[in-house]
CSV table of C-alpha atoms and ligand atoms in Angstrom, one decimal:
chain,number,residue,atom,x,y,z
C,928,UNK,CA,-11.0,-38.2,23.6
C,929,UNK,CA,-10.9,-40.3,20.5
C,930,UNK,CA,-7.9,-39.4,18.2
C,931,UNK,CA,-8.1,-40.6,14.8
C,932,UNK,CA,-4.4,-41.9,13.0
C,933,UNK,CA,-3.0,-43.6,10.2
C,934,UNK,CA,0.5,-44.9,9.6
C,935,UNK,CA,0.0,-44.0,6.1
C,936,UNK,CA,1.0,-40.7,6.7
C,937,UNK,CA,4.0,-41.0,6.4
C,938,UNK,CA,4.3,-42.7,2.9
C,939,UNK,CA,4.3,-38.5,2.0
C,940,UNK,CA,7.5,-37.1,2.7
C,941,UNK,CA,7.9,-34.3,0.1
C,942,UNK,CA,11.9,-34.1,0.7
C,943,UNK,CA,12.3,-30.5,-0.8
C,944,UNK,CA,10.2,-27.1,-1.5
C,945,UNK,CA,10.7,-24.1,-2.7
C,946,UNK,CA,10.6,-22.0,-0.2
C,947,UNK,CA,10.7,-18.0,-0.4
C,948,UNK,CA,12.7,-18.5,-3.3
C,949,UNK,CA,15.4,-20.8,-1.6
C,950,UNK,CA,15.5,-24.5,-2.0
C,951,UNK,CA,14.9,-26.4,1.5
C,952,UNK,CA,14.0,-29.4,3.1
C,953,UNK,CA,10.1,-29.1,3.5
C,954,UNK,CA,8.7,-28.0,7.4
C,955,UNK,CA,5.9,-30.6,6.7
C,956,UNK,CA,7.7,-33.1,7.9
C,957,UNK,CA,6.7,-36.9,8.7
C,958,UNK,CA,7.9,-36.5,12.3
C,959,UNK,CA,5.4,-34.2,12.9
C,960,UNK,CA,2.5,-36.5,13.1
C,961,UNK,CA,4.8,-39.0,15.3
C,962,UNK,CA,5.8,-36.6,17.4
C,963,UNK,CA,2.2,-35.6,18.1
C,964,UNK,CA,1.0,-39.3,18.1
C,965,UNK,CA,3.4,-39.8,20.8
C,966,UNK,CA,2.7,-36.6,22.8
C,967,UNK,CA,-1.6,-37.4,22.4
C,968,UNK,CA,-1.0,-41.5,23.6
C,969,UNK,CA,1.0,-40.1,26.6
C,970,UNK,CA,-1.9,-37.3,27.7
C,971,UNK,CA,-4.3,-40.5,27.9
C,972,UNK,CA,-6.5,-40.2,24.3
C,973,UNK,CA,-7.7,-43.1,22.5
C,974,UNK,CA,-5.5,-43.9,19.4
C,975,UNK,CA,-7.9,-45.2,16.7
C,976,UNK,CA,-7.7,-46.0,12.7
C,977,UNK,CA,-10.0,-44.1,10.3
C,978,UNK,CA,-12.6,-46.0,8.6
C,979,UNK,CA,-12.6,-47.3,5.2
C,980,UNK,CA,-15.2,-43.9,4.2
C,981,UNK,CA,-15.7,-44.3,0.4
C,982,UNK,CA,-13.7,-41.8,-1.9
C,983,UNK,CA,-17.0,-40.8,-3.3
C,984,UNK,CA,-17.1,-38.5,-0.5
C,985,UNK,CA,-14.6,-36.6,-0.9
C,986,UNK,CA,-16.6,-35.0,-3.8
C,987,UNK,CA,-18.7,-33.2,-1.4
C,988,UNK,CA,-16.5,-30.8,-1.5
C,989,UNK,CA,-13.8,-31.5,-4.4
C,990,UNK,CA,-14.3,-31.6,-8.1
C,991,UNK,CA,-14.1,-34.7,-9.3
C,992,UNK,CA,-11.9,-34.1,-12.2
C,993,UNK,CA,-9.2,-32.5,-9.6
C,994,UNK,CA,-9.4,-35.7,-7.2
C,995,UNK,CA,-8.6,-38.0,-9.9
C,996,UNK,CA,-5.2,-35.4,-10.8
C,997,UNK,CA,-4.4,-35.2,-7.6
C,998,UNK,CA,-5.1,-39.2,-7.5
C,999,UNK,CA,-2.4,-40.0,-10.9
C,1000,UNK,CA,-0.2,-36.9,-11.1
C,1001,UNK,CA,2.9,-38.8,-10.0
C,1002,UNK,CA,2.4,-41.7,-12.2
C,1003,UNK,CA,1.8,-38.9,-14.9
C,1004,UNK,CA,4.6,-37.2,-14.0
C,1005,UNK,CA,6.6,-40.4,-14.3
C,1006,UNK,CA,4.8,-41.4,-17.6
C,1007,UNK,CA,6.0,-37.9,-19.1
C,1008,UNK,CA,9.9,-38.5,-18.6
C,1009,UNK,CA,10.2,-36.7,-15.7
C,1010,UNK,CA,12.4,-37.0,-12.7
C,1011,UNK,CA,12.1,-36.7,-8.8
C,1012,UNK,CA,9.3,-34.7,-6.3
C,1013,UNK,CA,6.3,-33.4,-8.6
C,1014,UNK,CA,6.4,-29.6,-8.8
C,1015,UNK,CA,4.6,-26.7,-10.1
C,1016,UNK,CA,6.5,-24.3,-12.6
C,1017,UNK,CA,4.0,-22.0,-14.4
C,1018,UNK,CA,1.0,-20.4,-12.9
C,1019,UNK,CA,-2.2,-18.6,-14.8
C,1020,UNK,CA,-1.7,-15.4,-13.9
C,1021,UNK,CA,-3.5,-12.3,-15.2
C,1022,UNK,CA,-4.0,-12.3,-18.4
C,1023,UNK,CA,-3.4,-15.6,-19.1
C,1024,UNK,CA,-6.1,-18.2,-19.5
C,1025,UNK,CA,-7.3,-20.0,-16.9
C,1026,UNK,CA,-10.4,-21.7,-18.6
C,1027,UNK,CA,-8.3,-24.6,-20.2
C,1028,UNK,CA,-6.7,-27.4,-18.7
C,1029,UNK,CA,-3.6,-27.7,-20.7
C,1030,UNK,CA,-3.0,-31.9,-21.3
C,1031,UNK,CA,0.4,-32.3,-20.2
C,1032,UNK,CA,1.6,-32.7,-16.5
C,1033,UNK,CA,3.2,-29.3,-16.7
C,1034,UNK,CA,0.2,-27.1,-17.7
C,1035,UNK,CA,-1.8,-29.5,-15.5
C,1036,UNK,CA,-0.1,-29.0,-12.5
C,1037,UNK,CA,-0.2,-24.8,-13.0
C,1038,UNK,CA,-4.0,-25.1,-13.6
C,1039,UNK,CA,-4.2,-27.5,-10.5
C,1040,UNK,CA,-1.2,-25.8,-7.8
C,1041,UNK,CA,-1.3,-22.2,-6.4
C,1042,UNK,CA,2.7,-22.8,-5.4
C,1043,UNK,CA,5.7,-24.4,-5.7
C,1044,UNK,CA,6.1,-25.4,-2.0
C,1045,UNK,CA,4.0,-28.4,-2.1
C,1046,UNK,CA,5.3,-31.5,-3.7
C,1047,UNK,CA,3.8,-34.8,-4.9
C,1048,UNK,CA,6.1,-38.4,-4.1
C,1049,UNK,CA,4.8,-41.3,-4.7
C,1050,UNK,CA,2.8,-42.0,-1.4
C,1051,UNK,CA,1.2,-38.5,-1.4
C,1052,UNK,CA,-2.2,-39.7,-2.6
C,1053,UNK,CA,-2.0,-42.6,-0.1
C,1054,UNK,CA,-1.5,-40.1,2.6
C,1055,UNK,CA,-3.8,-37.3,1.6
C,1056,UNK,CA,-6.4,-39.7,1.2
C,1057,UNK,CA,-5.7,-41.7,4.6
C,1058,UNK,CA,-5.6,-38.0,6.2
C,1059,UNK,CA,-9.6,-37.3,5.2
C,1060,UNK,CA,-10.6,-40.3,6.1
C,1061,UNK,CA,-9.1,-39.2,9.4
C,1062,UNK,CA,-11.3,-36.3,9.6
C,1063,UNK,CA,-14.3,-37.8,8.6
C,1064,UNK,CA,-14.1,-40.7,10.7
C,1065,UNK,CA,-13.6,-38.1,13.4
C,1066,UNK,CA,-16.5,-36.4,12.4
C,1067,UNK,CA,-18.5,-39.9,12.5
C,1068,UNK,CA,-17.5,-40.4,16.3
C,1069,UNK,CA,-18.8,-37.5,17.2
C,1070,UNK,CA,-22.2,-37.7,14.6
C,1071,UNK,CA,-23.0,-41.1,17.2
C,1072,UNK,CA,-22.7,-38.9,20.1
C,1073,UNK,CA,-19.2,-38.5,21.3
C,1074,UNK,CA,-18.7,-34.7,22.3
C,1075,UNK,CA,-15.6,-34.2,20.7
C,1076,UNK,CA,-12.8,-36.3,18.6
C,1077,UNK,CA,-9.3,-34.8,17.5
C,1078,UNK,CA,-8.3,-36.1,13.9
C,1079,UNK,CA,-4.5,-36.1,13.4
C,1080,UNK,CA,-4.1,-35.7,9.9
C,1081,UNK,CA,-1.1,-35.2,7.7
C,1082,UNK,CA,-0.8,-33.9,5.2
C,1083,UNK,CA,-3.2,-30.8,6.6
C,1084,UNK,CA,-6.2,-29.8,4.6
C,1085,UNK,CA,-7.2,-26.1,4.9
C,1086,UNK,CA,-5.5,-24.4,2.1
C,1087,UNK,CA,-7.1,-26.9,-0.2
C,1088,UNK,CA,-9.7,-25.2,-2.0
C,1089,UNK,CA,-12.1,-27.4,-4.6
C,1090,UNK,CA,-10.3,-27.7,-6.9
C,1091,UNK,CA,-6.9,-26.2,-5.8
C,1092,UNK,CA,-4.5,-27.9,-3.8
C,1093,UNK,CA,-1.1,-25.6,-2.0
C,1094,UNK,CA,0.1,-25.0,1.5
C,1095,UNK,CA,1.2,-28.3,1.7
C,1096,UNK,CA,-2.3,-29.5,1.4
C,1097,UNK,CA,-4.0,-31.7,-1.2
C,1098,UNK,CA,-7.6,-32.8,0.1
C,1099,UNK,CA,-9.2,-30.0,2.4
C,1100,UNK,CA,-9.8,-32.6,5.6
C,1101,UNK,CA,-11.3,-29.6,7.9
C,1102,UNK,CA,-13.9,-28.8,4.8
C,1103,UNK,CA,-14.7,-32.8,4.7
C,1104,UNK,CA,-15.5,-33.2,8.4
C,1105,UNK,CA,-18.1,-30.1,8.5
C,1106,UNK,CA,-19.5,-31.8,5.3
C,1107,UNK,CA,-19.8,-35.2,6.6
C,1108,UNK,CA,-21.4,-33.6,10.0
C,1109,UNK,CA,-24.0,-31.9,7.9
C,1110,UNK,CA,-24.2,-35.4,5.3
C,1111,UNK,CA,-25.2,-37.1,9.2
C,1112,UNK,CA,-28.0,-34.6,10.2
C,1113,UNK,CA,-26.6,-31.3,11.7
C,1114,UNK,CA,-28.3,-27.9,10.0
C,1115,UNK,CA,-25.7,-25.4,10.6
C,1116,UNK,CA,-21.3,-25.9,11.1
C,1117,UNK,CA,-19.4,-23.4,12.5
C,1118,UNK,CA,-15.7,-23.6,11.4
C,1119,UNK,CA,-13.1,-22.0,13.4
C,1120,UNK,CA,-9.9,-21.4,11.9
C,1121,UNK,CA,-7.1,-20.9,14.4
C,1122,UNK,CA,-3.9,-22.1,11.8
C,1123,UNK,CA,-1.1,-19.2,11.5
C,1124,UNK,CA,-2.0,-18.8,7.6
C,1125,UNK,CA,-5.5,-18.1,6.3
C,1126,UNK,CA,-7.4,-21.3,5.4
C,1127,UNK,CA,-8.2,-19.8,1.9
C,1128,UNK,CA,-9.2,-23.3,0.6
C,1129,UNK,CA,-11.9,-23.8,3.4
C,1130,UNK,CA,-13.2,-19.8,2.9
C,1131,UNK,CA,-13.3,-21.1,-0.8
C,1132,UNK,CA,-15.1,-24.4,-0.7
C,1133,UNK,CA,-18.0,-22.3,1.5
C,1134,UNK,CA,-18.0,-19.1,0.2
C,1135,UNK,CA,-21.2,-19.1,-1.1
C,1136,UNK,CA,-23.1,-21.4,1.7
C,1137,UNK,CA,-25.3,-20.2,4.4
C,1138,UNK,CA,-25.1,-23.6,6.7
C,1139,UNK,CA,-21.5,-23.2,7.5
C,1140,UNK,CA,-19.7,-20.3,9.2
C,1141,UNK,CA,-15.7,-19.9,8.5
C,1142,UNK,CA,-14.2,-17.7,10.7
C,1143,UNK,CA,-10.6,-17.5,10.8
C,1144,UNK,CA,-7.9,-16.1,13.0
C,1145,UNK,CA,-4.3,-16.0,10.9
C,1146,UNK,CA,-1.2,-13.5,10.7
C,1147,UNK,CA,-2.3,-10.8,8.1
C,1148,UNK,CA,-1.7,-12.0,4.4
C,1149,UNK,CA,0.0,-8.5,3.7
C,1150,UNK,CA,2.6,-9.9,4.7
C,1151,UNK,CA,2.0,-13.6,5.7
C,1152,UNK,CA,1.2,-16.4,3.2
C,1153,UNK,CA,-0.9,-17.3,1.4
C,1154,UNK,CA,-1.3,-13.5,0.8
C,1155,UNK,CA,-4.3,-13.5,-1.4
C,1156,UNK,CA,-6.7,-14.5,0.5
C,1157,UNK,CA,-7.3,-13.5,4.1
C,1158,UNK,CA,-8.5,-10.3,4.3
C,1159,UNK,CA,-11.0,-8.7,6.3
C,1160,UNK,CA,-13.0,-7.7,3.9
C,1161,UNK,CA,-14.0,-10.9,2.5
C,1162,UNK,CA,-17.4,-12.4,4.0
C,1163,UNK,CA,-18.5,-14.2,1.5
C,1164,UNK,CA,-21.2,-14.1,-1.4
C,1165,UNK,CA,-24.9,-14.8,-2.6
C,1166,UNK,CA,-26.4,-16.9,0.5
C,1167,UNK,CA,-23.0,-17.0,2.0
C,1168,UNK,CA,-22.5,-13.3,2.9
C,1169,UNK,CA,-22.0,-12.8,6.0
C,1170,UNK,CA,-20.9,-16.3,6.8
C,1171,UNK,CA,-17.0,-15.8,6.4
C,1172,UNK,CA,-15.0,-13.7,9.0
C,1173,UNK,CA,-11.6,-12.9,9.2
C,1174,UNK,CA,-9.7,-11.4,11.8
C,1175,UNK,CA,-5.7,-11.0,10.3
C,1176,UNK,CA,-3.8,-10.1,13.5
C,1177,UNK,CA,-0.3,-8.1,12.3
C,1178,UNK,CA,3.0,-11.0,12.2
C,1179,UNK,CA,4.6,-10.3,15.8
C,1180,UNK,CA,0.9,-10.4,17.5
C,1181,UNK,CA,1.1,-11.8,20.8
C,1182,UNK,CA,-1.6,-13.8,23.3
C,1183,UNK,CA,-3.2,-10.2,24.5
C,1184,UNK,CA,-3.9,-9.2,20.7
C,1185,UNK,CA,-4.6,-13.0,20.2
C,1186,UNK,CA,-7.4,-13.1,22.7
C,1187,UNK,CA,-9.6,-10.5,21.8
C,1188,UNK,CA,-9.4,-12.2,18.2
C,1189,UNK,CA,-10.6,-15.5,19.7
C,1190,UNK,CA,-13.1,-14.1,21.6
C,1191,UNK,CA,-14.5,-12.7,18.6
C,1192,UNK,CA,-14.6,-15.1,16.4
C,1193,UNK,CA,-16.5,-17.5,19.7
C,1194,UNK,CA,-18.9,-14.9,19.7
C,1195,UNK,CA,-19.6,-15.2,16.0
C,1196,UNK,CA,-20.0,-19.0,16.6
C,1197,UNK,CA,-22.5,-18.2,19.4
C,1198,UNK,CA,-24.2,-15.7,17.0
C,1199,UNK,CA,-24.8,-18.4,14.3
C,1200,UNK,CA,-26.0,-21.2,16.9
C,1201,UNK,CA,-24.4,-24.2,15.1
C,1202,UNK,CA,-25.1,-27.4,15.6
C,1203,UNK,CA,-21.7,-28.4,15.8
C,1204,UNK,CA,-18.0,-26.8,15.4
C,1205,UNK,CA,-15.3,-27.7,13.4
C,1206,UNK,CA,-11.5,-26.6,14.1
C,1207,UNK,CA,-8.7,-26.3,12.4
C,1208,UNK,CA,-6.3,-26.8,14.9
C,1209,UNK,CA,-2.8,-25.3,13.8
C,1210,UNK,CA,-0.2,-24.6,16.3
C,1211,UNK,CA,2.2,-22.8,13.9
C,1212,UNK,CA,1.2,-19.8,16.3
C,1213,UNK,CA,3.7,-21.3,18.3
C,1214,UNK,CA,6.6,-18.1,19.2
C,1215,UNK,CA,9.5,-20.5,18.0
C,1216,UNK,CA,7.5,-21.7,14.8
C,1217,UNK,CA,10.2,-21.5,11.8
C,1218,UNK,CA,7.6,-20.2,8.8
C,1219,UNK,CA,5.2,-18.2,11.3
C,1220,UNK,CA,5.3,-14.9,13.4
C,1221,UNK,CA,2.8,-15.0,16.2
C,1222,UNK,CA,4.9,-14.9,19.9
C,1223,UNK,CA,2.1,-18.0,21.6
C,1224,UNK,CA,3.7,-19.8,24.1
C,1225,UNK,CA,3.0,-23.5,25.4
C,1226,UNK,CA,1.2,-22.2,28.1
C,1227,UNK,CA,-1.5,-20.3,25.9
C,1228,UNK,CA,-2.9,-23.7,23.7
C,1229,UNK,CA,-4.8,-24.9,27.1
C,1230,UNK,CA,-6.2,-21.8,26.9
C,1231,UNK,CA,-7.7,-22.2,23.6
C,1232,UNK,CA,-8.8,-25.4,24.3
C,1233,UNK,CA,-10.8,-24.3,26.9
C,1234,UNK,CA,-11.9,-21.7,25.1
C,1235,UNK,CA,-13.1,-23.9,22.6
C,1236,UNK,CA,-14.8,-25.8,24.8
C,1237,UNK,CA,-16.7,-23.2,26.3
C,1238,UNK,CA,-18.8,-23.2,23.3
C,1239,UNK,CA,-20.6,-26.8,24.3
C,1240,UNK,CA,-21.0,-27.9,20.7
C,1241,UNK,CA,-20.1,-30.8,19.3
C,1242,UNK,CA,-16.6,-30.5,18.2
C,1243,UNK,CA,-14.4,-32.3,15.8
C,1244,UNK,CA,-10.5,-31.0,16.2
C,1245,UNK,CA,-8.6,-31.2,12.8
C,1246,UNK,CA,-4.5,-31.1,12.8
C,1247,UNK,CA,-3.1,-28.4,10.7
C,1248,UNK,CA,-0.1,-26.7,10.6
C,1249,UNK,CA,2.5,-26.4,13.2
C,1250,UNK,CA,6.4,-26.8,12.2
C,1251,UNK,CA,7.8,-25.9,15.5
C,1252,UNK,CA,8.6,-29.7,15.9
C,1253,UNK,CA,10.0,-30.1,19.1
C,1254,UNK,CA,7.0,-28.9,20.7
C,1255,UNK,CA,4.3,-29.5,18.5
C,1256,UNK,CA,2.8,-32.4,20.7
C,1257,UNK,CA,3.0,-31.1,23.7
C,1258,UNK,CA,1.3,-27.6,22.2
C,1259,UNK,CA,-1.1,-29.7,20.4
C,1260,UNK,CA,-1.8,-32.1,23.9
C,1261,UNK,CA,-2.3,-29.0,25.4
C,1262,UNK,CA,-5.3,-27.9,23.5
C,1263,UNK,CA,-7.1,-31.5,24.1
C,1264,UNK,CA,-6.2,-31.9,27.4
C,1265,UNK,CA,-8.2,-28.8,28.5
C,1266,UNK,CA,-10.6,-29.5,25.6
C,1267,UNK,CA,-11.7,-32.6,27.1
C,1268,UNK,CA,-11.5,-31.1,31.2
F,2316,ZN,ZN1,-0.3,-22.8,9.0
């Protein structure tokens, strides 16, 4: 299959976050996407560039006004005096407003951020940016007839809401990919979520939509980030209800709890007959991941892949999380391989 990766990647390399409460060097690591570039060129897939998609698209599912902070906030941040990564110190909470967008970078970046773990450097736009092209260019291959193409994008994308960027993710690349598929002609996108964390930015941008299904499989934000979002109750409003599942598995959950959770969420994609599918293909279910609880092993991913495949749609894989980084390729390999068997 097709896989879809930039260099530019790695021109964001957020050095430090802040990480329950502790200072440390950030999991989302440039080595990731090497690692996995390597492991995907050895399993055989086709190593292509993304095209040179206009940013104009990425308002189909952004706010304009957030694309162009995300677009200048280190320049601004520089501008302003200040030193180092950009971070987040001050969030609207209750009771505080959140219908003004103060003017400086500060204020700006609580309005913008929903946590300090995600940093802007210098290349961070040039990366984000690279990294939905990625998706969408994915999503293209498959709009002229391919049956599936893997994008490998960093930074990932599903925490990114529409005009909210965390989770180390700035542009929602997942979201981007079911909108360029339904942009090229398809009436209905299921997109199944199987990152550790809840992709509260993709359950966000849809919410309200009737032509995509989110359905998400992630450790139970009781306890797991991004802890509030997630829950089983949520599924969606106006035209949307019904159109978001969740299924929060407790930290600890292991492949037999895992399965039963996958097949349901299939058989809500079979329910909603899509045209194609989207995934958000984290492998921070991994049992040795360092920020996630779920006890996968590397024998299990193949499984989802074929899983996945059994559906017979369409299907555009997106690269999320996954921090375990010594096996992240061949975890992520393992899902393609039996994806494209
Ligand atoms: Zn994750």
């Amino acid at each position: 299959m097709k896989a879809v990766y930039s260099p530019l990647h790695a021109r964001h390399d957020g050095g430090f976050e802040l990480y329950r409460g502790q200072l440390v060097p950030t999991f989302e690591t440039p080595e990731r996407a090497e690692i996995i570039r390597a492991a995907v060129a050895a399993a055989g897939h086709e190593l292509v560039e993304p095209r040179e998609i206009p940013e104009s698209r990425l308002l189909g599912v952004h706010d304009g006004e957030f694309v162009e902070f995300l677009r200048g906030a280190f320049a601004r941040w520089q501008s302003e005096g200040r030193q180092g990564h950009v971070i987040p110190s001050g969030f609207p909470a209750r009771g505080l407003r959140r219908d003004r967008r103060p003017a400086g970078i500060s204020g700006s970046l609580g309005y913008y951020a929903f946590d300090a773990s995600t940093p802007i450097v210098a290349g961070t736009w040039d990366a984000a940016l690279a990294a939905a092209r990625s998706a969408m260019t994915a999503a293209a291959v498959v709009s002229e007839g391919e049956r599936a193409a893997y994008a490998l994008c960093r930074p990932p994308g599903h925490h990114a809401a529409r005009s909210t960027y965390g989770g180390y993710c700035y542009l929602n690349n997942a979201a981007l990919a079911a909108q360029y598929l339904l942009d090229g002609g398809c009436r209905r996108v299921a997109l199944v979520d199987v990152d550790y964390h809840h992709g509260n930015g993709t359950q966000e941008i849809f919410w309200e939509r009737d032509d995509v299904l989110f359905v998400s499989l992630h450790g139970d934000p009781e306890t797991e980030y991004p802890w509030f979002l997630g829950y089983a109750d949520e599924r969606g409003a106006g035209r949307g209800e019904g159109h978001t599942l969740n299924l929060p598995l407790p930290a600890g959950s292991g492949w037999i709890e895992y399965e039963v959770a996958l097949e349901t969420a299939l058989e809500a994609t079979r329910r909603f007959a899509p045209d194609a599918l989207v995934v958000s293909l984290g492998v921070d279910t991994y049992e040795s991941d360092p920020i996630s609880s779920f006890k996968l092993a590397g024998k299990h991913y193949p499984l989802i892949g074929a899983a996945l495949a059994g559906l017979g749609l369409p299907t555009v894989l997106v690269q999320e999380g996954g921090y375990a980084v010594a096996e992240i390729g061949s975890n992520v390999a393992g899902v393609l391989g039996a994806f494209a068997d």
